[in-house]
PDB file of C-alpha atoms and ligand atoms in Angstrom:
ATOM      1  CA  UNK E 262     -38.174  87.491  19.358  1.00  0.00           C
ATOM      2  CA  UNK E 263     -41.378  87.964  21.391  1.00  0.00           C
ATOM      3  CA  UNK E 264     -41.800  86.312  24.771  1.00  0.00           C
ATOM      4  CA  UNK E 265     -44.488  83.614  24.760  1.00  0.00           C
ATOM      5  CA  UNK E 266     -46.099  81.694  27.595  1.00  0.00           C
ATOM      6  CA  UNK E 267     -47.038  78.045  26.997  1.00  0.00           C
ATOM      7  CA  UNK E 268     -49.237  76.722  29.807  1.00  0.00           C
ATOM      8  CA  UNK E 269     -48.580  73.012  30.415  1.00  0.00           C
ATOM      9  CA  UNK E 270     -51.787  71.064  30.984  1.00  0.00           C
ATOM     10  CA  UNK E 271     -49.892  68.464  33.009  1.00  0.00           C
ATOM     11  CA  UNK E 272     -50.814  70.534  36.063  1.00  0.00           C
ATOM     12  CA  UNK E 273     -54.397  71.262  34.969  1.00  0.00           C
ATOM     13  CA  UNK E 274     -57.615  69.750  36.339  1.00  0.00           C
ATOM     14  CA  UNK E 275     -57.963  66.693  34.081  1.00  0.00           C
ATOM     15  CA  UNK E 276     -61.692  66.407  34.793  1.00  0.00           C
ATOM     16  CA  UNK E 277     -62.274  69.696  32.952  1.00  0.00           C
ATOM     17  CA  UNK E 278     -59.384  69.944  30.525  1.00  0.00           C
ATOM     18  CA  UNK E 279     -61.347  71.740  27.809  1.00  0.00           C
ATOM     19  CA  UNK E 280     -62.197  74.604  30.177  1.00  0.00           C
ATOM     20  CA  UNK E 281     -58.614  74.724  31.466  1.00  0.00           C
ATOM     21  CA  UNK E 282     -57.296  75.105  27.915  1.00  0.00           C
ATOM     22  CA  UNK E 283     -59.736  77.955  27.264  1.00  0.00           C
ATOM     23  CA  UNK E 284     -58.683  79.710  30.476  1.00  0.00           C
ATOM     24  CA  UNK E 285     -55.020  79.344  29.509  1.00  0.00           C
ATOM     25  CA  UNK E 286     -55.782  81.055  26.213  1.00  0.00           C
ATOM     26  CA  UNK E 287     -57.671  83.895  27.923  1.00  0.00           C
ATOM     27  CA  UNK E 288     -54.707  84.346  30.280  1.00  0.00           C
ATOM     28  CA  UNK E 289     -52.428  85.128  27.342  1.00  0.00           C
ATOM     29  CA  UNK E 290     -51.018  81.700  26.497  1.00  0.00           C
ATOM     30  CA  UNK E 291     -49.554  81.545  22.965  1.00  0.00           C
ATOM     31  CA  UNK E 292     -49.687  77.758  22.647  1.00  0.00           C
ATOM     32  CA  UNK E 293     -50.738  74.800  24.782  1.00  0.00           C
ATOM     33  CA  UNK E 294     -47.891  72.579  25.992  1.00  0.00           C
ATOM     34  CA  UNK E 295     -48.854  68.893  26.069  1.00  0.00           C
ATOM     35  CA  UNK E 296     -46.570  66.433  27.879  1.00  0.00           C
ATOM     36  CA  UNK E 297     -46.764  62.945  26.402  1.00  0.00           C
ATOM     37  CA  UNK E 298     -45.158  60.303  28.660  1.00  0.00           C
ATOM     38  CA  UNK E 299     -44.916  56.566  28.032  1.00  0.00           C
ATOM     39  CA  UNK E 300     -43.739  55.065  31.347  1.00  0.00           C
ATOM     40  CA  UNK E 301     -40.424  54.041  29.724  1.00  0.00           C
ATOM     41  CA  UNK E 302     -38.422  57.146  28.865  1.00  0.00           C
ATOM     42  CA  UNK E 303     -39.852  58.715  32.006  1.00  0.00           C
ATOM     43  CA  UNK E 304     -41.499  56.933  34.942  1.00  0.00           C
ATOM     44  CA  UNK E 305     -44.945  58.398  34.367  1.00  0.00           C
ATOM     45  CA  UNK E 306     -47.895  58.047  31.979  1.00  0.00           C
ATOM     46  CA  UNK E 307     -49.997  60.843  30.557  1.00  0.00           C
ATOM     47  CA  UNK E 308     -51.845  61.697  27.365  1.00  0.00           C
ATOM     48  CA  UNK E 309     -52.489  59.874  24.108  1.00  0.00           C
ATOM     49  CA  UNK E 310     -53.725  61.134  20.749  1.00  0.00           C
ATOM     50  CA  UNK E 311     -57.407  60.544  21.569  1.00  0.00           C
ATOM     51  CA  UNK E 312     -57.202  63.013  24.441  1.00  0.00           C
ATOM     52  CA  UNK E 313     -55.407  65.564  22.273  1.00  0.00           C
ATOM     53  CA  UNK E 314     -58.130  65.235  19.659  1.00  0.00           C
ATOM     54  CA  UNK E 315     -60.810  65.734  22.324  1.00  0.00           C
ATOM     55  CA  UNK E 316     -59.366  69.066  23.521  1.00  0.00           C
ATOM     56  CA  UNK E 317     -58.488  70.319  20.023  1.00  0.00           C
ATOM     57  CA  UNK E 318     -61.898  71.932  19.596  1.00  0.00           C
ATOM     58  CA  UNK E 319     -61.516  74.122  22.701  1.00  0.00           C
ATOM     59  CA  UNK E 320     -58.846  76.437  21.268  1.00  0.00           C
ATOM     60  CA  UNK E 321     -57.241  77.575  18.046  1.00  0.00           C
ATOM     61  CA  UNK E 322     -53.850  77.996  19.752  1.00  0.00           C
ATOM     62  CA  UNK E 323     -51.039  75.775  18.483  1.00  0.00           C
ATOM     63  CA  UNK E 324     -50.548  72.490  20.341  1.00  0.00           C
ATOM     64  CA  UNK E 325     -46.907  72.087  21.397  1.00  0.00           C
ATOM     65  CA  UNK E 326     -46.410  68.393  22.002  1.00  0.00           C
ATOM     66  CA  UNK E 327     -43.420  67.385  24.175  1.00  0.00           C
ATOM     67  CA  UNK E 328     -42.762  63.696  23.518  1.00  0.00           C
ATOM     68  CA  UNK E 329     -41.246  62.003  26.561  1.00  0.00           C
ATOM     69  CA  UNK E 330     -41.425  58.581  24.965  1.00  0.00           C
ATOM     70  CA  UNK E 331     -38.850  55.956  24.060  1.00  0.00           C
ATOM     71  CA  UNK E 332     -39.969  55.580  20.435  1.00  0.00           C
ATOM     72  CA  UNK E 333     -41.394  58.895  19.212  1.00  0.00           C
ATOM     73  CA  UNK E 334     -41.436  57.898  15.517  1.00  0.00           C
ATOM     74  CA  UNK E 335     -44.189  55.350  16.235  1.00  0.00           C
ATOM     75  CA  UNK E 336     -46.576  58.082  17.391  1.00  0.00           C
ATOM     76  CA  UNK E 337     -45.962  60.792  14.796  1.00  0.00           C
ATOM     77  CA  UNK E 338     -48.925  59.990  12.481  1.00  0.00           C
ATOM     78  CA  UNK E 339     -51.475  59.641  15.308  1.00  0.00           C
ATOM     79  CA  UNK E 340     -50.556  62.925  16.995  1.00  0.00           C
ATOM     80  CA  UNK E 341     -50.462  64.738  13.656  1.00  0.00           C
ATOM     81  CA  UNK E 342     -54.001  63.476  12.947  1.00  0.00           C
ATOM     82  CA  UNK E 343     -55.082  64.585  16.434  1.00  0.00           C
ATOM     83  CA  UNK E 344     -54.159  68.201  15.640  1.00  0.00           C
ATOM     84  CA  UNK E 345     -50.663  68.716  17.054  1.00  0.00           C
ATOM     85  CA  UNK E 346     -48.812  71.649  15.452  1.00  0.00           C
ATOM     86  CA  UNK E 347     -45.318  71.474  16.946  1.00  0.00           C
ATOM     87  CA  UNK E 348     -43.683  68.238  18.089  1.00  0.00           C
ATOM     88  CA  UNK E 349     -40.499  68.062  20.135  1.00  0.00           C
ATOM     89  CA  UNK E 350     -38.518  64.842  20.537  1.00  0.00           C
ATOM     90  CA  UNK E 351     -35.715  64.024  22.950  1.00  0.00           C
ATOM     91  CA  UNK E 352     -32.144  63.909  21.643  1.00  0.00           C
ATOM     92  CA  UNK E 353     -31.471  61.129  24.193  1.00  0.00           C
ATOM     93  CA  UNK E 354     -33.786  58.592  22.511  1.00  0.00           C
ATOM     94  CA  UNK E 355     -33.288  59.405  18.819  1.00  0.00           C
ATOM     95  CA  UNK E 356     -30.336  57.579  17.247  1.00  0.00           C
ATOM     96  CA  UNK E 357     -31.466  58.877  13.840  1.00  0.00           C
ATOM     97  CA  UNK E 358     -32.503  62.354  14.904  1.00  0.00           C
ATOM     98  CA  UNK E 359     -32.323  63.886  11.429  1.00  0.00           C
ATOM     99  CA  UNK E 360     -34.691  61.227  10.074  1.00  0.00           C
ATOM    100  CA  UNK E 361     -37.102  61.591  12.997  1.00  0.00           C
ATOM    101  CA  UNK E 362     -37.281  65.379  12.593  1.00  0.00           C
ATOM    102  CA  UNK E 363     -37.922  64.926   8.885  1.00  0.00           C
ATOM    103  CA  UNK E 364     -40.728  62.457   9.663  1.00  0.00           C
ATOM    104  CA  UNK E 365     -42.417  65.062  11.857  1.00  0.00           C
ATOM    105  CA  UNK E 366     -42.159  67.666   9.070  1.00  0.00           C
ATOM    106  CA  UNK E 367     -43.495  65.163   6.527  1.00  0.00           C
ATOM    107  CA  UNK E 368     -46.620  64.864   8.692  1.00  0.00           C
ATOM    108  CA  UNK E 369     -47.255  68.598   8.563  1.00  0.00           C
ATOM    109  CA  UNK E 370     -45.928  69.510  12.018  1.00  0.00           C
ATOM    110  CA  UNK E 371     -43.031  71.791  12.971  1.00  0.00           C
ATOM    111  CA  UNK E 372     -40.150  69.674  14.325  1.00  0.00           C
ATOM    112  CA  UNK E 373     -38.283  70.531  17.514  1.00  0.00           C
ATOM    113  CA  UNK E 374     -35.631  68.876  19.649  1.00  0.00           C
ATOM    114  CA  UNK E 375     -35.453  68.607  23.461  1.00  0.00           C
ATOM    115  CA  UNK E 376     -32.438  68.056  25.688  1.00  0.00           C
ATOM    116  CA  UNK E 377     -32.317  66.884  29.289  1.00  0.00           C
ATOM    117  CA  UNK E 378     -30.396  68.984  31.824  1.00  0.00           C
ATOM    118  CA  UNK E 379     -27.298  66.759  31.522  1.00  0.00           C
ATOM    119  CA  UNK E 380     -27.166  66.836  27.701  1.00  0.00           C
ATOM    120  CA  UNK E 381     -24.856  69.420  26.094  1.00  0.00           C
ATOM    121  CA  UNK E 382     -26.296  72.019  23.720  1.00  0.00           C
ATOM    122  CA  UNK E 383     -23.381  71.690  21.279  1.00  0.00           C
ATOM    123  CA  UNK E 384     -24.469  68.138  20.375  1.00  0.00           C
ATOM    124  CA  UNK E 385     -27.353  69.781  18.494  1.00  0.00           C
ATOM    125  CA  UNK E 386     -25.213  71.918  16.182  1.00  0.00           C
ATOM    126  CA  UNK E 387     -25.662  69.724  13.072  1.00  0.00           C
ATOM    127  CA  UNK E 388     -29.467  69.716  13.229  1.00  0.00           C
ATOM    128  CA  UNK E 389     -30.120  73.306  14.408  1.00  0.00           C
ATOM    129  CA  UNK E 390     -30.954  74.455  10.847  1.00  0.00           C
ATOM    130  CA  UNK E 391     -33.830  71.913  10.765  1.00  0.00           C
ATOM    131  CA  UNK E 392     -35.758  72.830  13.888  1.00  0.00           C
ATOM    132  CA  UNK E 393     -38.599  75.213  14.686  1.00  0.00           C
ATOM    133  CA  UNK E 394     -37.371  75.420  18.278  1.00  0.00           C
ATOM    134  CA  UNK E 395     -35.054  73.841  20.817  1.00  0.00           C
ATOM    135  CA  UNK E 396     -36.486  72.912  24.199  1.00  0.00           C
ATOM    136  CA  UNK E 397     -34.008  73.103  27.071  1.00  0.00           C
ATOM    137  CA  UNK E 398     -35.269  71.068  30.037  1.00  0.00           C
ATOM    138  CA  UNK E 399     -34.635  72.886  33.288  1.00  0.00           C
ATOM    139  CA  UNK E 400     -35.733  69.871  35.368  1.00  0.00           C
ATOM    140  CA  UNK E 401     -35.368  66.158  34.701  1.00  0.00           C
ATOM    141  CA  UNK E 402     -38.517  65.290  32.746  1.00  0.00           C
ATOM    142  CA  UNK E 403     -41.352  63.176  34.081  1.00  0.00           C
ATOM    143  CA  UNK E 404     -43.169  65.273  36.653  1.00  0.00           C
ATOM    144  CA  UNK E 405     -44.502  68.766  37.225  1.00  0.00           C
ATOM    145  CA  UNK E 406     -43.717  70.869  40.266  1.00  0.00           C
ATOM    146  CA  UNK E 407     -39.964  70.218  40.436  1.00  0.00           C
ATOM    147  CA  UNK E 408     -37.329  72.735  41.362  1.00  0.00           C
ATOM    148  CA  UNK E 409     -35.563  74.689  38.583  1.00  0.00           C
ATOM    149  CA  UNK E 410     -31.949  73.573  37.935  1.00  0.00           C
ATOM    150  CA  UNK E 411     -29.821  76.764  37.713  1.00  0.00           C
ATOM    151  CA  UNK E 412     -26.980  75.470  35.501  1.00  0.00           C
ATOM    152  CA  UNK E 413     -29.441  75.126  32.613  1.00  0.00           C
ATOM    153  CA  UNK E 414     -29.261  78.934  32.258  1.00  0.00           C
ATOM    154  CA  UNK E 415     -25.738  78.539  30.867  1.00  0.00           C
ATOM    155  CA  UNK E 416     -27.146  76.182  28.240  1.00  0.00           C
ATOM    156  CA  UNK E 417     -29.825  78.681  27.206  1.00  0.00           C
ATOM    157  CA  UNK E 418     -27.143  81.363  26.822  1.00  0.00           C
ATOM    158  CA  UNK E 419     -24.988  79.042  24.720  1.00  0.00           C
ATOM    159  CA  UNK E 420     -27.925  78.216  22.471  1.00  0.00           C
ATOM    160  CA  UNK E 421     -28.646  81.881  21.899  1.00  0.00           C
ATOM    161  CA  UNK E 422     -24.996  82.439  21.008  1.00  0.00           C
ATOM    162  CA  UNK E 423     -25.052  79.512  18.549  1.00  0.00           C
ATOM    163  CA  UNK E 424     -28.197  80.859  16.912  1.00  0.00           C
ATOM    164  CA  UNK E 425     -26.548  84.208  16.381  1.00  0.00           C
ATOM    165  CA  UNK E 426     -23.250  82.740  15.157  1.00  0.00           C
ATOM    166  CA  UNK E 427     -24.992  80.371  12.738  1.00  0.00           C
ATOM    167  CA  UNK E 428     -27.451  83.002  11.485  1.00  0.00           C
ATOM    168  CA  UNK E 429     -30.502  80.876  12.347  1.00  0.00           C
ATOM    169  CA  UNK E 430     -34.029  81.718  13.519  1.00  0.00           C
ATOM    170  CA  UNK E 431     -35.120  78.737  15.650  1.00  0.00           C
ATOM    171  CA  UNK E 432     -36.768  79.696  18.929  1.00  0.00           C
ATOM    172  CA  UNK E 433     -35.569  78.811  22.420  1.00  0.00           C
ATOM    173  CA  UNK E 434     -38.000  77.124  24.815  1.00  0.00           C
ATOM    174  CA  UNK E 435     -37.525  76.295  28.489  1.00  0.00           C
ATOM    175  CA  UNK E 436     -39.537  73.795  30.540  1.00  0.00           C
ATOM    176  CA  UNK E 437     -39.512  72.951  34.236  1.00  0.00           C
ATOM    177  CA  UNK E 438     -39.704  74.996  37.402  1.00  0.00           C
ATOM    178  CA  UNK E 439     -40.531  78.232  35.590  1.00  0.00           C
ATOM    179  CA  UNK E 440     -42.425  80.392  38.077  1.00  0.00           C
ATOM    180  CA  UNK E 441     -42.530  83.949  39.420  1.00  0.00           C
ATOM    181  CA  UNK E 442     -39.135  83.470  41.115  1.00  0.00           C
ATOM    182  CA  UNK E 443     -37.251  82.003  38.141  1.00  0.00           C
ATOM    183  CA  UNK E 444     -38.926  83.541  35.099  1.00  0.00           C
ATOM    184  CA  UNK E 445     -36.751  86.667  34.941  1.00  0.00           C
ATOM    185  CA  UNK E 446     -33.552  84.613  34.904  1.00  0.00           C
ATOM    186  CA  UNK E 447     -34.674  82.368  32.019  1.00  0.00           C
ATOM    187  CA  UNK E 448     -35.776  85.353  29.943  1.00  0.00           C
ATOM    188  CA  UNK E 449     -32.542  87.179  30.702  1.00  0.00           C
ATOM    189  CA  UNK E 450     -30.589  84.095  29.536  1.00  0.00           C
ATOM    190  CA  UNK E 451     -32.446  84.075  26.214  1.00  0.00           C
ATOM    191  CA  UNK E 452     -35.512  81.826  26.473  1.00  0.00           C
ATOM    192  CA  UNK E 453     -38.555  83.086  24.538  1.00  0.00           C
ATOM    193  CA  UNK E 454     -41.038  80.209  24.811  1.00  0.00           C
ATOM    194  CA  UNK E 455     -41.772  79.693  28.484  1.00  0.00           C
ATOM    195  CA  UNK E 456     -43.529  76.509  29.559  1.00  0.00           C
ATOM    196  CA  UNK E 457     -45.261  76.699  32.928  1.00  0.00           C
ATOM    197  CA  UNK E 458     -47.409  74.065  34.619  1.00  0.00           C
ATOM    198  CA  UNK E 459     -47.833  74.545  38.354  1.00  0.00           C
ATOM    199  CA  UNK E 460     -47.173  78.285  38.145  1.00  0.00           C
ATOM    200  CA  UNK E 461     -50.315  78.617  35.982  1.00  0.00           C
ATOM    201  CA  UNK E 462     -52.599  75.795  37.159  1.00  0.00           C
ATOM    202  CA  UNK E 463     -52.202  76.231  40.905  1.00  0.00           C
ATOM    203  CA  UNK E 464     -55.776  76.748  42.027  1.00  0.00           C
ATOM    204  CA  UNK E 465     -55.514  80.545  42.229  1.00  0.00           C
ATOM    205  CA  UNK E 466     -57.157  81.290  38.885  1.00  0.00           C
ATOM    206  CA  UNK E 467     -55.543  80.263  35.624  1.00  0.00           C
ATOM    207  CA  UNK E 468     -56.052  83.578  33.803  1.00  0.00           C
ATOM    208  CA  UNK E 469     -54.690  85.710  36.626  1.00  0.00           C
ATOM    209  CA  UNK E 470     -51.684  83.461  37.232  1.00  0.00           C
ATOM    210  CA  UNK E 471     -50.812  83.230  33.531  1.00  0.00           C
ATOM    211  CA  UNK E 472     -51.082  86.982  33.064  1.00  0.00           C
ATOM    212  CA  UNK E 473     -48.938  87.726  36.114  1.00  0.00           C
ATOM    213  CA  UNK E 474     -46.204  85.363  34.959  1.00  0.00           C
ATOM    214  CA  UNK E 475     -46.258  86.782  31.450  1.00  0.00           C
ATOM    215  CA  UNK E 476     -46.040  90.352  32.792  1.00  0.00           C
ATOM    216  CA  UNK E 477     -42.957  89.463  34.852  1.00  0.00           C
ATOM    217  CA  UNK E 478     -41.400  87.724  31.836  1.00  0.00           C
ATOM    218  CA  UNK E 479     -41.950  90.676  29.515  1.00  0.00           C
ATOM    219  CA  UNK E 480     -40.500  93.076  32.090  1.00  0.00           C
ATOM    220  CA  UNK E 481     -37.334  90.956  32.178  1.00  0.00           C
ATOM    221  CA  UNK E 482     -36.988  90.847  28.374  1.00  0.00           C
ATOM    222  CA  UNK E 483     -33.640  92.491  27.499  1.00  0.00           C
ATOM    223  CA  UNK E 484     -34.993  93.239  23.996  1.00  0.00           C
ATOM    224  CA  UNK E 485     -38.067  95.118  25.278  1.00  0.00           C
TER     225      UNK E 485
HETATM  226  C1  LIG A  64     -42.010  67.886  33.004  1.00  0.00           C
HETATM  227  C2  LIG A  64     -42.810  68.480  31.885  1.00  0.00           C
HETATM  228  C3  LIG A  64     -43.223  69.877  32.080  1.00  0.00           C
HETATM  229  C4  LIG A  64     -44.087  70.146  33.291  1.00  0.00           C
HETATM  230  C5  LIG A  64     -43.548  71.389  33.901  1.00  0.00           C
HETATM  231  O1  LIG A  64     -41.517  66.663  32.611  1.00  0.00           O
HETATM  232  O2  LIG A  64     -42.070  68.423  30.681  1.00  0.00           O
HETATM  233  O3  LIG A  64     -43.832  70.418  30.908  1.00  0.00           O
HETATM  234  O4  LIG A  64     -45.451  70.338  33.003  1.00  0.00           O
HETATM  235  O5  LIG A  64     -44.162  71.582  35.106  1.00  0.00           O
HETATM  236  P1  LIG A  64     -43.759  72.757  36.097  1.00  0.00           P
HETATM  237  O6  LIG A  64     -43.971  74.033  35.355  1.00  0.00           O
HETATM  238  O7  LIG A  64     -44.660  72.540  37.223  1.00  0.00           O
HETATM  239  O8  LIG A  64     -42.301  72.543  36.440  1.00  0.00           O
HETATM  240 ZN1  LIG A  65     -42.930  69.505  28.927  1.00  0.00          ZN
END
């Protein structure tokens, strides 16, 4: 599977988000990662559907919406209408995960599941055939700029093994602390969709930073 970079606008300049999204695309981003936080599941607040709709016209890249909210089902129709393409929901807050993933698909989006660092990959086995991708959090969600948690590499490896054993084609995404120092290790473990916030939007030029990170990632790709 190809290696893709997904710039996370959580670290972007919010006063000029449209331009930031365009720069992320020019830098080689394959999709835009949008972190939705509700102040309950995580202790932070971010973007709603109106903002997503406002930036939709700045790019044709897919919008990858990471729902860090206590009740994701409630927001599925509004984010679908706003132009989200892929929606990932946390295993930890979905007692009826199969139904929630189906709801996302019914609204025309690709469903995905996310797990926190302390949640085991094997809990996902029953629903792996339903998902477009699995997002492995490599920090505890809620904030950008945190340090990568190394044991999550074992989880990425396990997920890759499960995919092979089960004959599936879902993609493996990683989010949190992915930067020039850690990117080779996540790619080596098997991640193909790389979310990066501060490593891309760090004030040193979005296009240059994105391209440099992507180059390092592709060099580390065991399949290349
Ligand atoms: C954290 C978010 C991430 C965040 C990553 O809760 O899910 O998407 O933007 O930021 P960095 O890349 O700075 O760790
Ligand atoms: Zn995220």
